[in-house]
mmCIF file of C-alpha atoms in Angstrom:
data_model
loop_
_atom_site.group_PDB
_atom_site.id
_atom_site.type_symbol
_atom_site.label_atom_id
_atom_site.label_comp_id
_atom_site.label_asym_id
_atom_site.label_seq_id
_atom_site.Cartn_x
_atom_site.Cartn_y
_atom_site.Cartn_z
ATOM 1 C CA MET A 1 -13.419 -20.916 23.927
ATOM 2 C CA PRO A 2 -16.770 -19.481 25.193
ATOM 3 C CA LEU A 3 -19.500 -19.464 22.529
ATOM 4 C CA ALA A 4 -19.939 -15.669 22.585
ATOM 5 C CA LEU A 5 -16.206 -15.106 22.060
ATOM 6 C CA ALA A 6 -16.069 -17.664 19.262
ATOM 7 C CA GLN A 7 -18.988 -15.974 17.517
ATOM 8 C CA ALA A 8 -17.332 -12.576 17.887
ATOM 9 C CA VAL A 9 -14.081 -13.878 16.366
ATOM 10 C CA GLU A 10 -16.061 -15.380 13.493
ATOM 11 C CA VAL A 11 -17.879 -12.087 12.823
ATOM 12 C CA VAL A 12 -14.688 -9.997 12.988
ATOM 13 C CA THR A 13 -12.708 -12.315 10.699
ATOM 14 C CA THR A 14 -15.652 -12.432 8.267
ATOM 15 C CA VAL A 15 -15.765 -8.629 8.060
ATOM 16 C CA LEU A 16 -11.988 -8.359 7.643
ATOM 17 C CA ALA A 17 -11.935 -11.089 4.978
ATOM 18 C CA VAL A 18 -14.623 -9.244 2.982
ATOM 19 C CA ALA A 19 -12.767 -5.942 3.440
ATOM 20 C CA GLY A 20 -9.609 -7.694 2.246
ATOM 21 C CA MET A 21 -11.355 -8.742 -0.949
ATOM 22 C CA GLY A 22 -12.311 -5.107 -1.473
ATOM 23 C CA TYR A 23 -8.654 -4.183 -1.112
ATOM 24 C CA PHE A 24 -7.616 -6.812 -3.664
ATOM 25 C CA LEU A 25 -10.142 -5.448 -6.176
ATOM 26 C CA ALA A 26 -9.020 -1.847 -5.620
ATOM 27 C CA ALA A 27 -5.346 -2.797 -6.007
ATOM 28 C CA LEU A 28 -6.172 -4.653 -9.242
ATOM 29 C CA LEU A 29 -7.817 -1.491 -10.588
ATOM 30 C CA ALA A 30 -4.784 0.591 -9.572
ATOM 31 C CA ALA A 31 -2.490 -1.851 -11.362
ATOM 32 C CA GLY A 32 -4.663 -1.594 -14.468
ATOM 33 C CA VAL A 33 -4.423 2.197 -14.380
ATOM 34 C CA PHE A 34 -0.630 2.012 -14.161
ATOM 35 C CA LEU A 35 -0.405 -0.492 -17.028
ATOM 36 C CA PHE A 36 -2.508 1.812 -19.205
ATOM 37 C CA GLN A 37 -0.582 4.961 -18.294
ATOM 38 C CA ARG A 38 2.847 3.481 -18.925
ATOM 39 C CA ARG A 39 2.002 3.111 -22.613
ATOM 40 C CA ALA A 40 2.348 6.881 -23.024
ATOM 41 C CA PRO A 41 5.237 7.985 -25.276
ATOM 42 C CA LEU A 42 8.475 9.054 -23.624
ATOM 43 C CA SER A 43 9.847 12.569 -23.789
ATOM 44 C CA PRO A 44 13.264 12.840 -25.491
ATOM 45 C CA PHE A 45 14.518 14.871 -22.507
ATOM 46 C CA ALA A 46 17.944 13.502 -21.517
ATOM 47 C CA PRO A 47 19.772 15.846 -19.122
ATOM 48 C CA GLY A 48 23.131 15.159 -17.553
ATOM 49 C CA VAL A 49 22.813 13.027 -14.415
ATOM 50 C CA THR A 50 25.126 11.883 -11.640
ATOM 51 C CA ILE A 51 24.448 8.438 -10.140
ATOM 52 C CA LEU A 52 25.350 8.277 -6.448
ATOM 53 C CA LYS A 53 25.950 4.994 -4.634
ATOM 54 C CA SER A 54 26.862 4.552 -0.996
ATOM 55 C CA LEU A 55 28.802 1.312 -0.490
ATOM 56 C CA LYS A 56 29.582 -0.812 2.542
ATOM 57 C CA GLY A 57 30.953 -4.271 1.949
ATOM 58 C CA LEU A 58 29.941 -6.631 -0.837
ATOM 59 C CA ASP A 59 26.362 -7.584 -1.685
ATOM 60 C CA PRO A 60 25.188 -10.604 -3.719
ATOM 61 C CA GLY A 61 25.178 -9.756 -7.422
ATOM 62 C CA MET A 62 26.692 -6.335 -6.804
ATOM 63 C CA MET A 63 29.112 -6.389 -9.758
ATOM 64 C CA ASP A 64 26.356 -7.332 -12.193
ATOM 65 C CA ALA A 65 24.285 -4.497 -10.768
ATOM 66 C CA PHE A 66 27.175 -2.062 -11.314
ATOM 67 C CA ARG A 67 27.684 -3.288 -14.867
ATOM 68 C CA SER A 68 24.030 -2.706 -15.704
ATOM 69 C CA HIS A 69 24.501 0.995 -14.883
ATOM 70 C CA CYS A 70 27.493 1.166 -17.214
ATOM 71 C CA ARG A 71 25.574 -0.275 -20.169
ATOM 72 C CA GLN A 72 23.008 2.483 -20.521
ATOM 73 C CA ASP A 73 21.562 3.432 -23.889
ATOM 74 C CA TYR A 74 21.241 7.083 -22.925
ATOM 75 C CA ALA A 75 21.471 10.173 -25.117
ATOM 76 C CA GLY A 76 22.679 12.437 -22.308
ATOM 77 C CA GLU A 77 25.840 12.460 -20.215
ATOM 78 C CA TYR A 78 26.068 10.547 -16.972
ATOM 79 C CA GLU A 79 28.648 9.627 -14.357
ATOM 80 C CA LEU A 80 28.855 7.202 -11.452
ATOM 81 C CA LEU A 81 30.147 8.248 -8.040
ATOM 82 C CA PHE A 82 30.769 5.522 -5.453
ATOM 83 C CA GLY A 83 31.288 6.448 -1.822
ATOM 84 C CA ILE A 84 33.039 4.366 0.832
ATOM 85 C CA SER A 85 33.724 5.252 4.461
ATOM 86 C CA SER A 86 37.286 3.908 4.321
ATOM 87 C CA LYS A 87 39.737 2.724 1.673
ATOM 88 C CA GLY A 88 39.864 -0.678 3.342
ATOM 89 C CA ASP A 89 36.246 -1.439 2.441
ATOM 90 C CA PRO A 90 36.039 -4.555 0.180
ATOM 91 C CA ALA A 91 33.733 -2.610 -2.145
ATOM 92 C CA ALA A 92 36.693 -0.440 -3.213
ATOM 93 C CA ALA A 93 38.221 -3.340 -5.136
ATOM 94 C CA ALA A 94 34.904 -3.929 -6.911
ATOM 95 C CA VAL A 95 34.794 -0.316 -8.102
ATOM 96 C CA THR A 96 38.419 -0.504 -9.269
ATOM 97 C CA GLU A 97 37.521 -3.611 -11.266
ATOM 98 C CA LEU A 98 34.548 -1.778 -12.763
ATOM 99 C CA GLN A 99 36.730 1.158 -13.815
ATOM 100 C CA ALA A 100 39.078 -1.224 -15.621
ATOM 101 C CA GLU A 101 36.179 -2.992 -17.328
ATOM 102 C CA PHE A 102 34.512 0.250 -18.497
ATOM 103 C CA PRO A 103 37.371 2.709 -19.139
ATOM 104 C CA ASP A 104 35.149 4.975 -21.268
ATOM 105 C CA ARG A 105 32.654 5.554 -18.471
ATOM 106 C CA SER A 106 33.059 8.331 -15.925
ATOM 107 C CA ILE A 107 33.412 6.332 -12.705
ATOM 108 C CA ARG A 108 34.894 7.755 -9.524
ATOM 109 C CA LEU A 109 35.544 6.218 -6.114
ATOM 110 C CA ILE A 110 35.452 8.755 -3.290
ATOM 111 C CA GLU A 111 36.344 8.230 0.343
ATOM 112 C CA CYS A 112 33.697 9.685 2.678
ATOM 113 C CA PRO A 113 35.154 9.310 6.187
ATOM 114 C CA GLN A 114 32.835 11.636 8.118
ATOM 115 C CA ARG A 115 29.816 10.380 10.062
ATOM 116 C CA LEU A 116 27.319 13.207 9.687
ATOM 117 C CA GLY A 117 24.273 11.534 11.240
ATOM 118 C CA ALA A 118 22.679 8.301 12.412
ATOM 119 C CA ASN A 119 22.074 7.070 8.851
ATOM 120 C CA GLY A 120 25.492 6.074 7.535
ATOM 121 C CA LYS A 121 24.276 5.652 3.949
ATOM 122 C CA VAL A 122 22.913 9.192 3.764
ATOM 123 C CA SER A 123 26.033 10.490 5.487
ATOM 124 C CA THR A 124 28.132 9.043 2.652
ATOM 125 C CA LEU A 125 25.766 10.419 0.008
ATOM 126 C CA MET A 126 26.025 13.900 1.507
ATOM 127 C CA GLN A 127 29.793 13.789 1.018
ATOM 128 C CA LEU A 128 29.368 12.656 -2.601
ATOM 129 C CA VAL A 129 27.010 15.470 -3.641
ATOM 130 C CA PRO A 130 29.702 18.216 -3.838
ATOM 131 C CA HIS A 131 31.598 16.073 -6.378
ATOM 132 C CA ALA A 132 28.613 15.756 -8.748
ATOM 133 C CA ARG A 133 28.973 17.458 -12.129
ATOM 134 C CA HIS A 134 25.333 17.472 -13.216
ATOM 135 C CA GLU A 135 22.103 19.194 -12.163
ATOM 136 C CA PHE A 136 20.253 15.922 -11.596
ATOM 137 C CA LEU A 137 21.195 13.281 -9.033
ATOM 138 C CA LEU A 138 20.093 9.643 -9.069
ATOM 139 C CA ILE A 139 20.436 7.634 -5.870
ATOM 140 C CA ASN A 140 19.870 3.899 -5.641
ATOM 141 C CA ASP A 141 21.166 0.978 -3.633
ATOM 142 C CA SER A 142 24.292 -0.980 -4.500
ATOM 143 C CA ASP A 143 22.365 -4.148 -5.379
ATOM 144 C CA ILE A 144 19.937 -2.539 -7.852
ATOM 145 C CA THR A 145 20.099 -4.016 -11.367
ATOM 146 C CA VAL A 146 18.600 -2.003 -14.231
ATOM 147 C CA SER A 147 17.822 -2.325 -17.941
ATOM 148 C CA PRO A 148 19.778 -0.479 -20.674
ATOM 149 C CA ARG A 149 16.884 2.015 -20.966
ATOM 150 C CA TYR A 150 16.790 2.811 -17.254
ATOM 151 C CA LEU A 151 18.153 6.354 -17.442
ATOM 152 C CA GLU A 152 16.131 7.123 -20.566
ATOM 153 C CA ARG A 153 12.853 6.120 -18.888
ATOM 154 C CA VAL A 154 13.613 7.732 -15.535
ATOM 155 C CA MET A 155 15.028 11.055 -16.677
ATOM 156 C CA ALA A 156 12.352 11.600 -19.358
ATOM 157 C CA LEU A 157 9.895 12.298 -16.535
ATOM 158 C CA HIS A 158 11.927 15.333 -15.484
ATOM 159 C CA ALA A 159 11.089 17.036 -18.801
ATOM 160 C CA PRO A 160 9.904 20.637 -18.287
ATOM 161 C CA GLY A 161 6.119 20.877 -18.428
ATOM 162 C CA ALA A 162 2.940 21.710 -16.561
ATOM 163 C CA HIS A 163 3.862 19.454 -13.633
ATOM 164 C CA ARG A 164 6.959 20.413 -11.671
ATOM 165 C CA VAL A 165 8.558 16.998 -11.117
ATOM 166 C CA GLY A 166 11.073 17.080 -8.297
ATOM 167 C CA LEU A 167 11.696 13.367 -7.878
ATOM 168 C CA VAL A 168 11.241 10.218 -9.959
ATOM 169 C CA THR A 169 11.056 6.815 -8.300
ATOM 170 C CA ALA A 170 10.603 3.230 -9.514
ATOM 171 C CA LEU A 171 8.873 -0.030 -8.646
ATOM 172 C CA TYR A 172 11.115 -3.020 -8.024
ATOM 173 C CA ARG A 173 11.110 -6.791 -7.813
ATOM 174 C CA GLY A 174 13.262 -9.015 -5.610
ATOM 175 C CA ARG A 175 15.703 -11.697 -6.723
ATOM 176 C CA PRO A 176 15.864 -14.344 -3.965
ATOM 177 C CA HIS A 177 18.959 -16.310 -3.054
ATOM 178 C CA GLY A 178 18.432 -19.891 -1.963
ATOM 179 C CA THR A 179 16.627 -19.905 1.367
ATOM 180 C CA LEU A 180 12.889 -20.081 2.030
ATOM 181 C CA PRO A 181 12.921 -16.782 3.982
ATOM 182 C CA SER A 182 14.606 -15.126 0.988
ATOM 183 C CA ARG A 183 11.858 -16.453 -1.309
ATOM 184 C CA LEU A 184 9.150 -15.264 1.074
ATOM 185 C CA GLU A 185 10.622 -11.762 1.202
ATOM 186 C CA ALA A 186 10.848 -11.549 -2.602
ATOM 187 C CA LEU A 187 7.261 -12.792 -2.866
ATOM 188 C CA GLY A 188 6.147 -10.148 -0.386
ATOM 189 C CA ILE A 189 7.862 -7.385 -2.348
ATOM 190 C CA ALA A 190 6.018 -8.370 -5.518
ATOM 191 C CA THR A 191 2.607 -9.254 -4.117
ATOM 192 C CA ASP A 192 2.251 -7.117 -0.954
ATOM 193 C CA PHE A 193 4.355 -3.974 -1.088
ATOM 194 C CA GLN A 194 4.251 -3.037 -4.771
ATOM 195 C CA PRO A 195 0.426 -3.402 -5.010
ATOM 196 C CA SER A 196 0.106 -1.082 -2.002
ATOM 197 C CA VAL A 197 2.343 1.483 -3.741
ATOM 198 C CA LEU A 198 0.183 1.384 -6.876
ATOM 199 C CA LEU A 199 -3.007 1.727 -4.837
ATOM 200 C CA ALA A 200 -1.634 4.684 -2.851
ATOM 201 C CA ARG A 201 -0.598 6.346 -6.121
ATOM 202 C CA TRP A 202 -4.092 5.908 -7.569
ATOM 203 C CA LEU A 203 -6.083 6.944 -4.491
ATOM 204 C CA GLU A 204 -3.909 9.947 -3.637
ATOM 205 C CA GLY A 205 -3.554 11.177 -7.211
ATOM 206 C CA GLY A 206 0.171 10.440 -7.252
ATOM 207 C CA LEU A 207 2.896 9.296 -4.900
ATOM 208 C CA ARG A 208 3.908 11.361 -1.886
ATOM 209 C CA TYR A 209 7.090 9.463 -1.019
ATOM 210 C CA GLY A 210 10.087 7.860 -2.686
ATOM 211 C CA LEU A 211 11.298 4.278 -2.983
ATOM 212 C CA GLY A 212 14.970 3.497 -2.338
ATOM 213 C CA SER A 213 15.167 1.534 -5.585
ATOM 214 C CA THR A 214 15.416 4.863 -7.452
ATOM 215 C CA LEU A 215 15.498 8.455 -6.243
ATOM 216 C CA ALA A 216 16.163 10.691 -9.249
ATOM 217 C CA VAL A 217 16.036 14.228 -7.932
ATOM 218 C CA SER A 218 16.751 17.652 -9.361
ATOM 219 C CA CYS A 219 19.293 19.700 -7.435
ATOM 220 C CA GLU A 220 16.711 22.499 -7.314
ATOM 221 C CA ALA A 221 14.199 20.281 -5.507
ATOM 222 C CA LEU A 222 16.865 18.865 -3.202
ATOM 223 C CA ASP A 223 18.088 22.337 -2.266
ATOM 224 C CA SER A 224 14.512 23.402 -1.511
ATOM 225 C CA ILE A 225 14.328 20.963 1.430
ATOM 226 C CA GLY A 226 17.802 21.711 2.766
ATOM 227 C CA GLY A 227 19.650 18.945 0.944
ATOM 228 C CA LEU A 228 20.257 15.415 2.189
ATOM 229 C CA ALA A 229 21.061 16.790 5.633
ATOM 230 C CA ALA A 230 17.292 16.916 6.198
ATOM 231 C CA VAL A 231 17.099 13.096 6.230
ATOM 232 C CA VAL A 232 20.516 12.063 7.602
ATOM 233 C CA ASP A 233 19.046 10.972 10.953
ATOM 234 C CA HIS A 234 16.123 9.072 9.434
ATOM 235 C CA LEU A 235 15.978 5.339 8.767
ATOM 236 C CA ALA A 236 13.333 5.663 6.035
ATOM 237 C CA ASP A 237 15.397 8.230 4.155
ATOM 238 C CA ASP A 238 13.747 7.369 0.820
ATOM 239 C CA TYR A 239 10.270 7.952 2.238
ATOM 240 C CA GLU A 240 11.306 11.150 4.021
ATOM 241 C CA LEU A 241 13.085 12.555 0.969
ATOM 242 C CA GLY A 242 10.043 12.064 -1.230
ATOM 243 C CA GLU A 243 7.596 13.399 1.326
ATOM 244 C CA ARG A 244 9.639 16.562 1.912
ATOM 245 C CA ILE A 245 10.002 17.208 -1.800
ATOM 246 C CA TYR A 246 6.247 16.701 -2.204
ATOM 247 C CA GLN A 247 5.562 19.121 0.672
ATOM 248 C CA ALA A 248 7.851 21.653 -1.030
ATOM 249 C CA GLY A 249 5.417 21.741 -3.964
ATOM 250 C CA TYR A 250 6.986 19.271 -6.366
ATOM 251 C CA LYS A 251 5.440 16.205 -7.989
ATOM 252 C CA ILE A 252 6.707 12.677 -7.339
ATOM 253 C CA ALA A 253 6.626 10.676 -10.604
ATOM 254 C CA LEU A 254 6.656 6.897 -10.974
ATOM 255 C CA THR A 255 8.592 5.647 -13.983
ATOM 256 C CA ARG A 256 7.500 2.699 -16.114
ATOM 257 C CA GLU A 257 10.928 1.170 -15.504
ATOM 258 C CA VAL A 258 11.014 -1.712 -13.023
ATOM 259 C CA VAL A 259 14.352 -2.439 -11.367
ATOM 260 C CA GLU A 260 15.570 -5.506 -9.507
ATOM 261 C CA THR A 261 16.973 -5.767 -6.009
ATOM 262 C CA SER A 262 18.937 -8.679 -4.603
ATOM 263 C CA VAL A 263 17.318 -10.376 -1.586
ATOM 264 C CA PRO A 264 20.005 -11.892 0.684
ATOM 265 C CA PRO A 265 19.873 -15.593 1.672
ATOM 266 C CA TYR A 266 18.208 -14.743 4.979
ATOM 267 C CA THR A 267 18.058 -17.040 7.954
ATOM 268 C CA TRP A 268 14.717 -16.969 9.760
ATOM 269 C CA ARG A 269 16.213 -14.598 12.360
ATOM 270 C CA GLY A 270 17.491 -12.257 9.674
ATOM 271 C CA PHE A 271 14.154 -12.389 7.875
ATOM 272 C CA PHE A 272 12.149 -11.473 10.977
ATOM 273 C CA ASP A 273 14.587 -8.687 11.934
ATOM 274 C CA HIS A 274 14.393 -7.180 8.457
ATOM 275 C CA GLN A 275 10.623 -7.465 8.192
ATOM 276 C CA LEU A 276 10.044 -6.050 11.658
ATOM 277 C CA ARG A 277 12.347 -3.154 10.847
ATOM 278 C CA TRP A 278 10.243 -2.399 7.773
ATOM 279 C CA TYR A 279 6.918 -2.660 9.621
ATOM 280 C CA ARG A 280 7.981 -0.433 12.497
ATOM 281 C CA THR A 281 9.488 2.107 10.135
ATOM 282 C CA VAL A 282 6.224 2.293 8.169
ATOM 283 C CA ARG A 283 4.219 2.546 11.401
ATOM 284 C CA ASP A 284 6.372 5.465 12.506
ATOM 285 C CA ALA A 285 6.188 7.255 9.140
ATOM 286 C CA ARG A 286 2.502 6.656 8.314
ATOM 287 C CA PRO A 287 0.647 5.581 11.476
ATOM 288 C CA TRP A 288 -2.842 5.724 9.960
ATOM 289 C CA GLY A 289 -1.703 4.009 6.793
ATOM 290 C CA TYR A 290 -0.070 1.331 8.923
ATOM 291 C CA ALA A 291 -3.295 0.733 10.845
ATOM 292 C CA GLY A 292 -5.088 0.446 7.504
ATOM 293 C CA LEU A 293 -2.861 -2.483 6.545
ATOM 294 C CA VAL A 294 -5.250 -4.620 8.598
ATOM 295 C CA PHE A 295 -7.523 -4.653 5.523
ATOM 296 C CA THR A 296 -4.803 -5.906 3.168
ATOM 297 C CA TYR A 297 -4.506 -9.367 4.722
ATOM 298 C CA GLY A 298 -7.727 -10.721 3.236
ATOM 299 C CA LEU A 299 -6.430 -14.217 2.600
ATOM 300 C CA ALA A 300 -5.040 -14.574 6.125
ATOM 301 C CA TRP A 301 -8.342 -13.385 7.603
ATOM 302 C CA ALA A 302 -10.249 -15.838 5.394
ATOM 303 C CA LEU A 303 -8.050 -18.686 6.633
ATOM 304 C CA LEU A 304 -8.608 -17.670 10.259
ATOM 305 C CA ASN A 305 -12.338 -17.303 9.584
ATOM 306 C CA LEU A 306 -12.412 -20.865 8.292
ATOM 307 C CA LEU A 307 -11.052 -22.076 11.625
ATOM 308 C CA ALA A 308 -13.237 -19.758 13.717
ATOM 309 C CA SER A 309 -16.426 -20.892 11.948
ATOM 310 C CA GLY A 310 -15.665 -24.583 12.165
ATOM 311 C CA LEU A 311 -15.401 -24.977 8.380
ATOM 312 C CA SER A 312 -18.802 -23.469 7.662
ATOM 313 C CA PRO A 313 -19.983 -23.282 3.995
ATOM 314 C CA LEU A 314 -19.843 -19.455 4.107
ATOM 315 C CA SER A 315 -16.249 -19.479 5.323
ATOM 316 C CA LEU A 316 -15.294 -21.902 2.544
ATOM 317 C CA TRP A 317 -16.822 -19.563 -0.059
ATOM 318 C CA LEU A 318 -14.992 -16.600 1.478
ATOM 319 C CA LEU A 319 -11.711 -18.495 1.331
ATOM 320 C CA VAL A 320 -12.193 -19.515 -2.303
ATOM 321 C CA LEU A 321 -13.111 -15.974 -3.392
ATOM 322 C CA SER A 322 -10.312 -14.414 -1.360
ATOM 323 C CA PHE A 323 -7.751 -16.857 -2.712
ATOM 324 C CA PHE A 324 -8.903 -16.218 -6.290
ATOM 325 C CA LEU A 325 -8.579 -12.436 -5.907
ATOM 326 C CA ARG A 326 -5.258 -12.792 -4.085
ATOM 327 C CA LEU A 327 -3.886 -14.921 -6.926
ATOM 328 C CA SER A 328 -5.210 -12.467 -9.515
ATOM 329 C CA LEU A 329 -3.492 -9.560 -7.783
ATOM 330 C CA ALA A 330 -0.235 -11.480 -7.379
ATOM 331 C CA MET A 331 -0.169 -12.450 -11.049
ATOM 332 C CA THR A 332 -1.214 -9.011 -12.320
ATOM 333 C CA VAL A 333 1.291 -7.008 -10.306
ATOM 334 C CA GLY A 334 4.020 -9.590 -9.848
ATOM 335 C CA ALA A 335 4.060 -11.122 -13.308
ATOM 336 C CA GLU A 336 2.624 -8.407 -15.566
ATOM 337 C CA VAL A 337 3.580 -5.102 -13.955
ATOM 338 C CA LEU A 338 6.920 -6.154 -12.463
ATOM 339 C CA GLY A 339 7.886 -8.916 -14.870
ATOM 340 C CA ASP A 340 8.889 -11.073 -11.893
ATOM 341 C CA ARG A 341 9.468 -14.640 -13.083
ATOM 342 C CA GLN A 342 9.680 -15.935 -9.511
ATOM 343 C CA VAL A 343 6.064 -15.090 -8.662
ATOM 344 C CA LEU A 344 4.227 -17.845 -10.538
ATOM 345 C CA PRO A 345 6.373 -20.723 -9.152
ATOM 346 C CA GLY A 346 5.982 -19.226 -5.683
ATOM 347 C CA LEU A 347 2.203 -18.771 -5.597
ATOM 348 C CA TRP A 348 1.813 -21.820 -3.365
ATOM 349 C CA LEU A 349 3.661 -19.897 -0.641
ATOM 350 C CA LEU A 350 1.082 -17.082 -0.522
ATOM 351 C CA PRO A 351 -0.969 -18.468 2.421
ATOM 352 C CA LEU A 352 2.191 -18.867 4.528
ATOM 353 C CA ARG A 353 3.480 -15.468 3.452
ATOM 354 C CA ASP A 354 0.196 -13.754 4.324
ATOM 355 C CA LEU A 355 -0.143 -15.401 7.736
ATOM 356 C CA LEU A 356 3.435 -14.419 8.598
ATOM 357 C CA ALA A 357 2.802 -10.883 7.362
ATOM 358 C CA LEU A 358 -0.288 -10.553 9.561
ATOM 359 C CA GLY A 359 1.704 -11.695 12.589
ATOM 360 C CA LEU A 360 4.541 -9.311 11.816
ATOM 361 C CA TRP A 361 2.096 -6.444 11.320
ATOM 362 C CA ALA A 362 0.680 -7.109 14.799
ATOM 363 C CA ALA A 363 4.212 -7.346 16.232
ATOM 364 C CA GLY A 364 4.944 -3.947 14.710
ATOM 365 C CA PHE A 365 2.684 -2.396 17.365
ATOM 366 C CA ALA A 366 4.615 -4.014 20.217
ATOM 367 C CA GLY A 367 7.528 -1.565 20.246
ATOM 368 C CA ASN A 368 9.743 0.771 18.271
ATOM 369 C CA THR A 369 13.070 -1.068 18.507
ATOM 370 C CA ILE A 370 14.709 -2.372 15.327
ATOM 371 C CA VAL A 371 17.908 -4.166 14.359
ATOM 372 C CA TRP A 372 19.865 -2.539 11.526
ATOM 373 C CA ARG A 373 23.274 -3.758 10.376
ATOM 374 C CA GLY A 374 23.768 -5.629 13.644
ATOM 375 C CA GLU A 375 22.914 -2.633 15.869
ATOM 376 C CA ARG A 376 19.776 -1.912 17.854
ATOM 377 C CA PHE A 377 17.984 1.395 17.346
ATOM 378 C CA ALA A 378 14.749 2.990 18.458
ATOM 379 C CA VAL A 379 12.683 4.739 15.777
ATOM 380 C CA LYS A 380 11.074 7.901 17.126
ATOM 381 C CA GLY A 381 9.494 10.578 14.960
ATOM 382 C CA GLY A 382 11.217 9.110 11.923
ATOM 383 C CA ARG A 383 14.639 9.460 13.541
ATOM 384 C CA LEU A 384 17.089 6.811 14.695
ATOM 385 C CA GLU A 385 18.255 6.717 18.289
ATOM 386 C CA LYS A 386 20.663 4.207 19.751
ATOM 387 C CA ALA A 387 18.712 1.694 21.834
ATOM 388 C CA ASP A 388 19.886 0.877 25.354
#
């Protein structure tokens, strides 16, 4: 490598490593703000709520996730509506088993045969909405496991007050299953994505999008954006739903409740497909925010700087400081905010995780094609189009 180029690489990686440390510090402050704010007392508000779940096949830990929704310590009324595209779906038997196990709960299985848009999940949810009995709807994925106080903590934020809350969302942690790629994805959820959510919330004075782990929306707010039909052709339906409700003049609230999602036992191919889908979806939804992710890979830049500088003393100091701040952020958000017991045993994987994430971020610029449920799509303007 020519000397001038090597020096340029060293300077660039030095600047990005220092910027990354700034990001780590800012995210630590945002996490501290959230930890302080979640001590506030809960409102006793407990309105009736309908939980909507779109099902397709069986997911790991799905029955335990369903059971957690049936064991709510909630003062208000609630019901569970499960939607399937056909009666032959294996998930139908799981819901029947759940109904037998919890006969006192209002649980209904509804066939939703119509395909109303590119996003099959939202299409099913649209067909469930007319069957809902309550003025609040709560949407989350089939593999989401919650605590007995989930509804209490989520719905309390819809209490009437000075701020017109239209949607409540929740942080989440991942529960890996067996493979190294599964562990890396769960680690990334806890130490990459959730810190970025907390920082965005702090810097922007609140969230402006939703997370698919929990979308608790008032029917009034949903109607104001034209219902779920507004996002039926979007891949990032959770993001789009929250953004549209925010643009309609409502507040997006983040509950203190942290839920758990099941991370499949990915192969390396499945891991890269899933990660690339996420990166390209984020790039399409928030292009400037996506470009700004370059500053979040401080540890990866410090590692590259170490190589570019030929193990100079300065690069060693940068690596030590970056690694210390990266560990602090991982432990603060992963262990303290999220209560993720998998984070501490997995800290040794952070350098690998961050280098992979940097590579995937760069690959996100290389196209707009994604693989979703075995099919190839192009993401354009937030919408899904069948890829050739």
